[in-house]
Amino acid sequence: MMRHFSKSDILESDSFFRRNLINCLSGYKSLNLIGTKSSEGTSNLAPFSQVFHIGATPPLVGILFRPHTVKRDTLENILDTGSFSLNQVTPAFYKQAHWASARWDGSEFEKTGLEELYREGFYAPFVKSSPLQLGCSLVETQTLKVNETVLLIGSIEHIYVEEKGLRTDGSLDLNILEAVTVSGLDEYHVGKKLARLSYAKPDREVEEI
Amino acid sequence: MMRHFSKSDILESDSFFRRNLINCLSGYKSLNLIGTKSSEGTSNLAPFSQVFHIGATPPLVGILFRPHTVKRDTLENILDTGSFSLNQVTPAFYKQAHWASARWDGSEFEKTGLEELYREGFYAPFVKSSPLQLGCSLVETQTLKVNETVLLIGSIEHIYVEEKGLRTDGSLDLNILEAVTVSGLDEYHVGKKLARLSYAKPDREVEEI
């Protein structure tokens, strides 16, 4: 049985129901902890599900931030310092990652017990226990007219990845890295591989590779 | 053991290796088949991993398209007709979804065997076998200066979801809907739930709910 919601059904629904539903519609989302440090030296850590691939040459990543109408530490630290890290989350610390989204005073690293890692020549902290860490620098931001959402574009300056998850063709085995994915606002999953598929061509059906 | 790649390592690496690696860095990605129909009446279907939540009130979705420097049927059909559908993929037809990315002449529905579904008052076709189908209309597009990527924003006009996957709080059970997630360019997974977590507050550790 299919359930149907029109746009007016959606707009007239309870705001809690609507927020849960709409946040689930795109499907599984990536989960990254963004590590930053203010220009005064306070580190910050926050989970984001809106990080995506923008391009490979040069390597670029995009992040969507909700409207910059209230204090947003992560966005402000990146705008001030130009530096941030992206850190994949595993089942070993996804609860701490979620907890980092609370309104803390002071550093979320300290509060949640996640250990910060600094690397020479890079300003923002990494999450030490993450198996896939990216060091990024700010390229530009654009504000979307439609609802004041901020799209931030970053350049990938450094990749640190657990060797066991790196294949010889450059692809990563996210199952082996134990990357966590998120649906909606608060539900966490690991991935279970179906298959890799051959490059799609009209003259032959795709095959598992 | 952590492996390190600097930006210059990345730029100097083989282009196939680089494309595989960079496309994996954000983590698990959503998978949607976008259904469109040209103004001449030819239907089109293509898999996209760059669909994300933009806002709940009003309900908005974003899609990133690679630079519009070659013919891009999906983007052109949306710009011409203002109408498109987003359809979650399941293990039952993820191979056909992948195959739809080949360079076909004519409709990918016909070629891959996926059945199209039309609903009264909505121009674009849906994928009949999909358990979560969204009917969307074009709001606006923006071209990112940094690499000519096109960000398209759509308004969600209709939601059709298998009732078994809809919870009373509005959230969707993507495990029950059997939604597929993609990593890199060609690797498909299902999700396996760890837990839902309570709203994060500083004064108490998060709990499974």
CSV table of C-alpha atoms in Angstrom, one decimal:
chain,number,residue,atom,x,y,z
A,1,MET,CA,0.0,0.0,0.0
A,2,MET,CA,1.3,3.4,-1.0
A,3,ARG,CA,0.7,6.4,1.2
A,4,HIS,CA,0.4,9.8,-0.5
A,5,PHE,CA,1.2,13.2,0.9
A,6,SER,CA,0.6,16.3,-1.3
A,7,LYS,CA,2.5,19.5,-0.6
A,8,SER,CA,-0.4,20.9,1.3
A,9,ASP,CA,-0.7,17.7,3.4
A,10,ILE,CA,3.0,18.2,4.2
A,11,LEU,CA,2.7,21.9,5.1
A,12,GLU,CA,-0.3,21.3,7.2
A,13,SER,CA,1.2,18.4,9.2
A,14,ASP,CA,2.7,18.7,12.6
A,15,SER,CA,6.1,20.3,12.5
A,16,PHE,CA,7.9,17.4,14.3
A,17,PHE,CA,6.3,14.9,11.9
A,18,ARG,CA,7.2,17.1,8.9
A,19,ARG,CA,10.8,17.5,9.9
A,20,ASN,CA,11.3,13.8,10.5
A,21,LEU,CA,9.6,12.9,7.1
A,22,ILE,CA,11.4,15.5,4.9
A,23,ASN,CA,14.8,14.7,6.4
A,24,CYS,CA,14.4,11.0,5.4
A,25,LEU,CA,13.3,11.6,1.8
A,26,SER,CA,16.7,11.8,0.1
A,27,GLY,CA,17.7,8.3,1.5
A,28,TYR,CA,20.9,7.4,3.3
A,29,LYS,CA,23.3,10.3,4.0
A,30,SER,CA,27.0,10.5,4.7
A,31,LEU,CA,28.1,11.2,8.2
A,32,ASN,CA,31.2,13.3,8.9
A,33,LEU,CA,32.4,15.0,12.1
A,34,ILE,CA,33.7,18.4,11.1
A,35,GLY,CA,36.7,19.5,13.3
A,36,THR,CA,37.6,23.2,13.5
A,37,LYS,CA,39.4,25.6,15.9
A,38,SER,CA,38.4,29.2,16.5
A,39,SER,CA,41.0,31.9,16.0
A,40,GLU,CA,41.0,32.2,19.8
A,41,GLY,CA,42.1,28.6,20.0
A,42,THR,CA,38.9,26.7,21.2
A,43,SER,CA,38.4,23.5,19.2
A,44,ASN,CA,35.0,22.5,18.0
A,45,LEU,CA,33.5,19.3,16.7
A,46,ALA,CA,30.1,18.7,15.1
A,47,PRO,CA,28.3,16.0,13.1
A,48,PHE,CA,27.1,16.8,9.5
A,49,SER,CA,25.1,14.7,7.1
A,50,GLN,CA,25.3,17.2,4.3
A,51,VAL,CA,28.8,16.7,2.9
A,52,PHE,CA,29.1,15.7,-0.8
A,53,HIS,CA,31.5,15.4,-3.7
A,54,ILE,CA,31.8,18.4,-5.9
A,55,GLY,CA,34.7,17.5,-8.2
A,56,ALA,CA,37.8,15.3,-8.5
A,57,THR,CA,40.2,17.6,-10.4
A,58,PRO,CA,40.8,19.6,-8.4
A,59,PRO,CA,39.4,17.6,-5.4
A,60,LEU,CA,36.5,19.6,-4.0
A,61,VAL,CA,33.9,18.9,-1.3
A,62,GLY,CA,30.7,20.7,-0.6
A,63,ILE,CA,28.9,21.2,2.7
A,64,LEU,CA,25.4,22.7,3.3
A,65,PHE,CA,24.8,24.7,6.4
A,66,ARG,CA,21.5,25.8,7.7
A,67,PRO,CA,20.8,29.5,7.5
A,68,HIS,CA,23.4,31.6,9.2
A,69,THR,CA,20.8,33.5,11.3
A,70,VAL,CA,22.0,32.1,14.7
A,71,LYS,CA,25.5,31.4,16.0
A,72,ARG,CA,27.0,28.5,14.0
A,73,ASP,CA,30.4,27.7,15.5
A,74,THR,CA,31.6,25.4,12.7
A,75,LEU,CA,30.7,27.8,9.9
A,76,GLU,CA,32.2,30.8,11.7
A,77,ASN,CA,35.4,29.0,12.6
A,78,ILE,CA,35.9,28.0,8.9
A,79,LEU,CA,35.1,31.5,7.7
A,80,ASP,CA,37.6,32.9,10.2
A,81,THR,CA,40.5,30.4,9.9
A,82,GLY,CA,39.9,28.8,6.4
A,83,SER,CA,40.7,25.4,7.9
A,84,PHE,CA,38.5,22.3,8.7
A,85,SER,CA,38.7,18.5,8.9
A,86,LEU,CA,36.2,15.9,7.8
A,87,ASN,CA,36.2,12.6,9.8
A,88,GLN,CA,34.2,9.5,9.0
A,89,VAL,CA,32.5,7.9,12.0
A,90,THR,CA,32.5,4.3,13.0
A,91,PRO,CA,30.2,2.2,15.3
A,92,ALA,CA,32.8,2.6,18.1
A,93,PHE,CA,32.1,6.3,18.5
A,94,TYR,CA,28.8,7.2,16.7
A,95,LYS,CA,27.1,7.9,20.0
A,96,GLN,CA,29.8,10.4,20.9
A,97,ALA,CA,29.5,11.9,17.4
A,98,HIS,CA,25.7,12.4,17.9
A,99,TRP,CA,26.3,13.8,21.4
A,100,ALA,CA,28.7,16.4,19.9
A,101,SER,CA,25.6,18.0,18.3
A,102,ALA,CA,24.4,19.2,21.8
A,103,ARG,CA,24.8,22.9,22.7
A,104,TRP,CA,28.0,22.7,24.6
A,105,ASP,CA,30.0,25.5,26.1
A,106,GLY,CA,33.7,24.8,25.3
A,107,SER,CA,35.2,22.1,23.2
A,108,GLU,CA,33.0,19.1,22.1
A,109,PHE,CA,36.2,17.0,22.0
A,110,GLU,CA,36.7,17.4,25.7
A,111,LYS,CA,33.0,17.0,26.5
A,112,THR,CA,32.4,13.9,24.5
A,113,GLY,CA,35.8,12.3,25.1
A,114,LEU,CA,36.7,12.1,21.5
A,115,GLU,CA,40.5,12.7,21.2
A,116,GLU,CA,41.7,15.5,18.9
A,117,LEU,CA,44.8,15.1,16.7
A,118,TYR,CA,46.9,18.0,15.3
A,119,ARG,CA,49.2,17.6,12.4
A,120,GLU,CA,52.0,19.8,11.5
A,121,GLY,CA,51.1,22.7,9.2
A,122,PHE,CA,47.4,22.2,9.5
A,123,TYR,CA,45.3,24.4,11.8
A,124,ALA,CA,42.1,22.4,12.4
A,125,PRO,CA,42.0,19.3,14.6
A,126,PHE,CA,41.3,15.8,13.3
A,127,VAL,CA,39.4,13.0,15.2
A,128,LYS,CA,42.1,10.6,16.2
A,129,SER,CA,39.9,7.5,16.1
A,130,SER,CA,38.5,8.1,12.6
A,131,PRO,CA,39.7,5.8,9.8
A,132,LEU,CA,39.2,8.4,7.1
A,133,GLN,CA,40.2,12.0,7.8
A,134,LEU,CA,40.3,14.8,5.3
A,135,GLY,CA,42.2,18.1,5.8
A,136,CYS,CA,40.4,20.9,3.9
A,137,SER,CA,40.7,24.6,3.2
A,138,LEU,CA,37.9,27.0,2.4
A,139,VAL,CA,37.4,28.0,-1.2
A,140,GLU,CA,34.1,29.9,-1.2
A,141,THR,CA,30.6,30.1,0.1
A,142,GLN,CA,27.3,30.9,-1.6
A,143,THR,CA,24.0,31.6,0.1
A,144,LEU,CA,21.0,30.0,-1.6
A,145,LYS,CA,18.4,32.6,-2.3
A,146,VAL,CA,15.6,30.1,-1.8
A,147,ASN,CA,16.0,29.7,2.0
A,148,GLU,CA,19.3,31.2,3.0
A,149,THR,CA,21.0,27.9,3.3
A,150,VAL,CA,24.8,28.3,3.0
A,151,LEU,CA,26.8,26.1,0.5
A,152,LEU,CA,30.4,26.0,1.5
A,153,ILE,CA,33.0,24.6,-0.9
A,154,GLY,CA,36.3,23.3,0.4
A,155,SER,CA,39.5,22.1,-1.3
A,156,ILE,CA,40.8,18.7,-0.1
A,157,GLU,CA,44.4,19.3,0.9
A,158,HIS,CA,45.2,16.0,2.7
A,159,ILE,CA,43.7,12.5,2.8
A,160,TYR,CA,44.5,10.1,5.7
A,161,VAL,CA,43.0,6.7,5.3
A,162,GLU,CA,43.4,3.3,7.1
A,163,GLU,CA,45.4,1.3,4.6
A,164,LYS,CA,43.1,-1.8,5.0
A,165,GLY,CA,40.3,0.2,3.4
A,166,LEU,CA,42.2,1.4,0.3
A,167,ARG,CA,42.0,-0.7,-2.8
A,168,THR,CA,44.6,-0.7,-5.6
A,169,ASP,CA,42.2,1.1,-8.0
A,170,GLY,CA,41.8,4.1,-5.5
A,171,SER,CA,38.3,3.2,-4.3
A,172,LEU,CA,37.7,2.8,-0.6
A,173,ASP,CA,36.0,-0.2,1.1
A,174,LEU,CA,33.6,1.6,3.4
A,175,ASN,CA,32.4,-1.7,4.9
A,176,ILE,CA,36.0,-2.5,6.0
A,177,LEU,CA,36.5,1.1,7.2
A,178,GLU,CA,33.2,0.6,9.2
A,179,ALA,CA,31.8,4.0,8.0
A,180,VAL,CA,28.5,4.9,9.5
A,181,THR,CA,25.6,6.4,7.5
A,182,VAL,CA,22.7,8.3,8.8
A,183,SER,CA,19.0,8.6,7.9
A,184,GLY,CA,16.7,11.3,9.0
A,185,LEU,CA,17.8,13.2,12.1
A,186,ASP,CA,18.9,10.5,14.5
A,187,GLU,CA,19.1,7.0,12.9
A,188,TYR,CA,22.5,5.4,12.3
A,189,HIS,CA,23.5,2.4,10.1
A,190,VAL,CA,26.4,0.6,8.7
A,191,GLY,CA,26.5,-0.5,5.1
A,192,LYS,CA,26.3,-4.1,3.9
A,193,LYS,CA,27.7,-4.5,0.4
A,194,LEU,CA,25.5,-5.8,-2.4
A,195,ALA,CA,28.1,-5.6,-5.2
A,196,ARG,CA,30.3,-3.4,-7.4
A,197,LEU,CA,29.0,-3.2,-10.9
A,198,SER,CA,30.8,-3.0,-14.2
A,199,TYR,CA,30.8,0.3,-16.2
A,200,ALA,CA,27.4,0.6,-17.8
A,201,LYS,CA,27.2,0.2,-21.6
A,202,PRO,CA,24.1,-0.2,-23.8
A,203,ASP,CA,25.3,-3.4,-25.5
A,204,ARG,CA,25.7,-5.6,-22.4
A,205,GLU,CA,23.9,-6.1,-19.1
A,206,VAL,CA,25.9,-4.9,-16.1
A,207,GLU,CA,27.9,-7.5,-14.2
A,208,GLU,CA,29.3,-7.8,-10.7
A,209,ILE,CA,33.0,-7.0,-10.6
B,1,MET,CA,48.5,2.1,9.4
B,2,MET,CA,47.3,5.4,8.0
B,3,ARG,CA,48.1,6.2,4.4
B,4,HIS,CA,48.6,9.9,3.6
B,5,PHE,CA,47.9,11.6,0.3
B,6,SER,CA,48.7,15.3,-0.1
B,7,LYS,CA,46.9,17.5,-2.7
B,8,SER,CA,49.9,17.2,-5.0
B,9,ASP,CA,50.0,13.4,-4.6
B,10,ILE,CA,46.3,13.4,-5.6
B,11,LEU,CA,46.7,15.7,-8.6
B,12,GLU,CA,49.7,13.6,-9.8
B,13,SER,CA,48.0,10.3,-9.4
B,14,ASP,CA,46.5,8.4,-12.3
B,15,SER,CA,43.1,9.9,-13.3
B,16,PHE,CA,41.2,6.6,-12.9
B,17,PHE,CA,42.7,6.1,-9.4
B,18,ARG,CA,42.0,9.8,-8.5
B,19,ARG,CA,38.4,9.6,-9.6
B,20,ASN,CA,37.7,6.4,-7.6
B,21,LEU,CA,39.4,7.8,-4.5
B,22,ILE,CA,37.8,11.3,-4.5
B,23,ASN,CA,34.3,9.9,-5.2
B,24,CYS,CA,34.6,7.7,-2.1
B,25,LEU,CA,35.7,10.4,0.3
B,26,SER,CA,32.3,11.8,1.5
B,27,GLY,CA,31.1,8.4,2.6
B,28,TYR,CA,27.9,6.6,1.8
B,29,LYS,CA,25.6,8.5,-0.6
B,30,SER,CA,21.9,8.4,-1.3
B,31,LEU,CA,20.8,6.7,-4.5
B,32,ASN,CA,17.8,8.1,-6.5
B,33,LEU,CA,16.6,7.4,-10.0
B,34,ILE,CA,15.5,10.7,-11.6
B,35,GLY,CA,12.6,10.3,-14.0
B,36,THR,CA,11.9,13.0,-16.5
B,37,LYS,CA,10.1,13.4,-19.9
B,38,SER,CA,11.3,15.7,-22.7
B,39,SER,CA,8.8,18.2,-24.1
B,40,GLU,CA,8.7,16.0,-27.2
B,41,GLY,CA,7.5,13.1,-25.1
B,42,THR,CA,10.6,10.8,-24.7
B,43,SER,CA,10.9,9.6,-21.1
B,44,ASN,CA,14.3,9.4,-19.4
B,45,LEU,CA,15.7,7.7,-16.3
B,46,ALA,CA,19.1,8.2,-14.7
B,47,PRO,CA,20.7,7.3,-11.4
B,48,PHE,CA,22.0,10.1,-9.2
B,49,SER,CA,24.0,10.0,-5.9
B,50,GLN,CA,24.0,13.8,-5.4
B,51,VAL,CA,20.5,14.4,-4.0
B,52,PHE,CA,20.2,16.1,-0.6
B,53,HIS,CA,17.9,17.8,1.9
B,54,ILE,CA,17.7,21.6,1.5
B,55,GLY,CA,14.8,22.4,3.9
B,56,ALA,CA,11.6,21.1,5.4
B,57,THR,CA,9.4,24.2,5.4
B,58,PRO,CA,8.8,24.5,2.5
B,59,PRO,CA,10.1,21.0,1.5
B,60,LEU,CA,13.0,21.4,-0.8
B,61,VAL,CA,15.6,19.1,-2.3
B,62,GLY,CA,18.9,19.8,-4.0
B,63,ILE,CA,20.6,18.0,-6.9
B,64,LEU,CA,24.2,18.5,-8.1
B,65,PHE,CA,24.8,18.1,-11.8
B,66,ARG,CA,28.2,17.9,-13.5
B,67,PRO,CA,29.0,20.8,-15.7
B,68,HIS,CA,26.5,21.5,-18.4
B,69,THR,CA,29.1,21.4,-21.1
B,70,VAL,CA,27.8,18.3,-22.9
B,71,LYS,CA,24.3,17.1,-23.5
B,72,ARG,CA,22.6,16.2,-20.2
B,73,ASP,CA,19.2,14.8,-20.8
B,74,THR,CA,17.9,14.8,-17.2
B,75,LEU,CA,19.0,18.4,-16.6
B,76,GLU,CA,17.7,19.6,-19.9
B,77,ASN,CA,14.3,17.9,-19.5
B,78,ILE,CA,13.9,19.5,-16.0
B,79,LEU,CA,14.8,22.9,-17.4
B,80,ASP,CA,12.3,22.5,-20.3
B,81,THR,CA,9.4,21.0,-18.4
B,82,GLY,CA,9.9,21.9,-14.8
B,83,SER,CA,9.0,18.4,-13.7
B,84,PHE,CA,10.9,15.4,-12.3
B,85,SER,CA,10.5,12.4,-10.0
B,86,LEU,CA,13.0,11.0,-7.4
B,87,ASN,CA,12.7,7.3,-6.8
B,88,GLN,CA,14.6,5.3,-4.2
B,89,VAL,CA,16.2,2.0,-5.4
B,90,THR,CA,16.0,-1.4,-3.9
B,91,PRO,CA,18.2,-4.6,-4.2
B,92,ALA,CA,15.5,-5.9,-6.6
B,93,PHE,CA,16.4,-3.4,-9.3
B,94,TYR,CA,19.7,-1.7,-8.5
B,95,LYS,CA,21.4,-3.4,-11.4
B,96,GLN,CA,18.9,-1.9,-13.8
B,97,ALA,CA,19.3,1.4,-12.0
B,98,HIS,CA,23.1,1.3,-12.7
B,99,TRP,CA,22.5,0.2,-16.3
B,100,ALA,CA,20.3,3.2,-16.8
B,101,SER,CA,23.5,5.3,-16.7
B,102,ALA,CA,24.7,3.9,-20.0
B,103,ARG,CA,24.5,6.2,-23.1
B,104,TRP,CA,21.2,4.9,-24.5
B,105,ASP,CA,19.2,6.2,-27.5
B,106,GLY,CA,15.6,6.4,-26.5
B,107,SER,CA,14.0,5.8,-23.2
B,108,GLU,CA,16.0,4.1,-20.4
B,109,PHE,CA,12.7,2.7,-19.0
B,110,GLU,CA,12.2,0.7,-22.1
B,111,LYS,CA,15.9,-0.4,-22.4
B,112,THR,CA,16.4,-1.5,-18.8
B,113,GLY,CA,12.9,-2.9,-18.3
B,114,LEU,CA,12.0,-0.7,-15.4
B,115,GLU,CA,8.3,0.2,-15.6
B,116,GLU,CA,7.2,3.8,-15.8
B,117,LEU,CA,4.2,5.1,-13.9
B,118,TYR,CA,2.3,8.2,-14.7
B,119,ARG,CA,0.0,10.0,-12.2
B,120,GLU,CA,-2.7,12.4,-13.1
B,121,GLY,CA,-1.7,16.0,-13.1
B,122,PHE,CA,2.1,15.2,-13.0
B,123,TYR,CA,4.2,15.4,-16.1
B,124,ALA,CA,7.3,13.3,-15.3
B,125,PRO,CA,7.2,9.5,-14.9
B,126,PHE,CA,7.8,7.6,-11.7
B,127,VAL,CA,9.5,4.2,-11.3
B,128,LYS,CA,6.6,1.9,-10.5
B,129,SER,CA,8.7,-0.6,-8.4
B,130,SER,CA,10.2,2.1,-6.1
B,131,PRO,CA,9.0,2.1,-2.5
B,132,LEU,CA,9.6,5.9,-2.1
B,133,GLN,CA,8.7,8.2,-4.9
B,134,LEU,CA,8.8,12.0,-4.9
B,135,GLY,CA,7.1,14.3,-7.4
B,136,CYS,CA,9.1,17.5,-7.7
B,137,SER,CA,9.0,20.8,-9.6
B,138,LEU,CA,11.9,23.1,-10.5
B,139,VAL,CA,12.5,26.1,-8.3
B,140,GLU,CA,15.9,27.4,-9.5
B,141,THR,CA,19.4,26.5,-10.6
B,142,GLN,CA,22.7,28.1,-9.7
B,143,THR,CA,26.0,27.4,-11.4
B,144,LEU,CA,29.0,27.1,-9.0
B,145,LYS,CA,31.8,29.4,-10.1
B,146,VAL,CA,34.4,27.0,-8.8
B,147,ASN,CA,33.9,24.3,-11.4
B,148,GLU,CA,30.7,25.0,-13.3
B,149,THR,CA,28.8,22.3,-11.4
B,150,VAL,CA,25.0,23.0,-11.5
B,151,LEU,CA,23.0,23.0,-8.3
B,152,LEU,CA,19.3,22.5,-9.0
B,153,ILE,CA,16.7,23.1,-6.3
B,154,GLY,CA,13.3,21.4,-6.5
B,155,SER,CA,10.1,21.7,-4.5
B,156,ILE,CA,8.6,18.5,-3.2
B,157,GLU,CA,5.0,18.4,-4.5
B,158,HIS,CA,4.1,14.8,-3.8
B,159,ILE,CA,5.4,12.0,-1.6
B,160,TYR,CA,4.4,8.4,-2.3
B,161,VAL,CA,5.8,5.9,0.3
B,162,GLU,CA,5.1,2.2,1.1
B,163,GLU,CA,3.1,2.3,4.3
B,164,LYS,CA,5.2,-0.4,5.9
B,165,GLY,CA,8.2,2.0,6.0
B,166,LEU,CA,6.4,5.1,7.5
B,167,ARG,CA,6.6,5.5,11.3
B,168,THR,CA,4.0,7.4,13.3
B,169,ASP,CA,6.5,10.2,14.0
B,170,GLY,CA,7.0,10.8,10.3
B,171,SER,CA,10.4,9.2,10.0
B,172,LEU,CA,11.0,6.5,7.4
B,173,ASP,CA,12.5,3.0,8.1
B,174,LEU,CA,15.0,2.8,5.2
B,175,ASN,CA,15.9,-0.7,6.2
B,176,ILE,CA,12.3,-1.9,5.8
B,177,LEU,CA,12.0,0.1,2.6
B,178,GLU,CA,15.2,-1.7,1.4
B,179,ALA,CA,16.7,1.6,0.2
B,180,VAL,CA,20.1,1.1,-1.5
B,181,THR,CA,23.1,3.4,-0.8
B,182,VAL,CA,26.1,3.9,-3.1
B,183,SER,CA,29.8,4.5,-2.4
B,184,GLY,CA,32.2,5.8,-5.0
B,185,LEU,CA,31.1,5.3,-8.6
B,186,ASP,CA,29.9,1.7,-8.8
B,187,GLU,CA,29.5,0.1,-5.3
B,188,TYR,CA,26.0,-0.6,-3.9
B,189,HIS,CA,25.0,-1.4,-0.3
B,190,VAL,CA,21.9,-1.8,1.9
B,191,GLY,CA,21.9,-0.2,5.4
B,192,LYS,CA,21.9,-2.2,8.6
B,193,LYS,CA,20.6,-0.2,11.6
B,194,LEU,CA,22.7,0.4,14.6
B,195,ALA,CA,20.2,2.5,16.5
B,196,ARG,CA,18.2,5.7,16.7
B,197,LEU,CA,19.5,8.1,19.3
B,198,SER,CA,17.8,10.5,21.7
B,199,TYR,CA,18.0,14.3,21.1
B,200,ALA,CA,21.5,15.4,22.2
B,201,LYS,CA,21.7,17.5,25.4
B,202,PRO,CA,24.8,18.4,27.3
B,203,ASP,CA,23.5,17.2,30.7
B,204,ARG,CA,23.0,13.5,29.8
B,205,GLU,CA,24.6,10.9,27.5
B,206,VAL,CA,22.6,10.0,24.4
B,207,GLU,CA,20.5,6.9,24.6
B,208,GLU,CA,19.0,4.4,22.1
B,209,ILE,CA,15.4,5.2,21.5
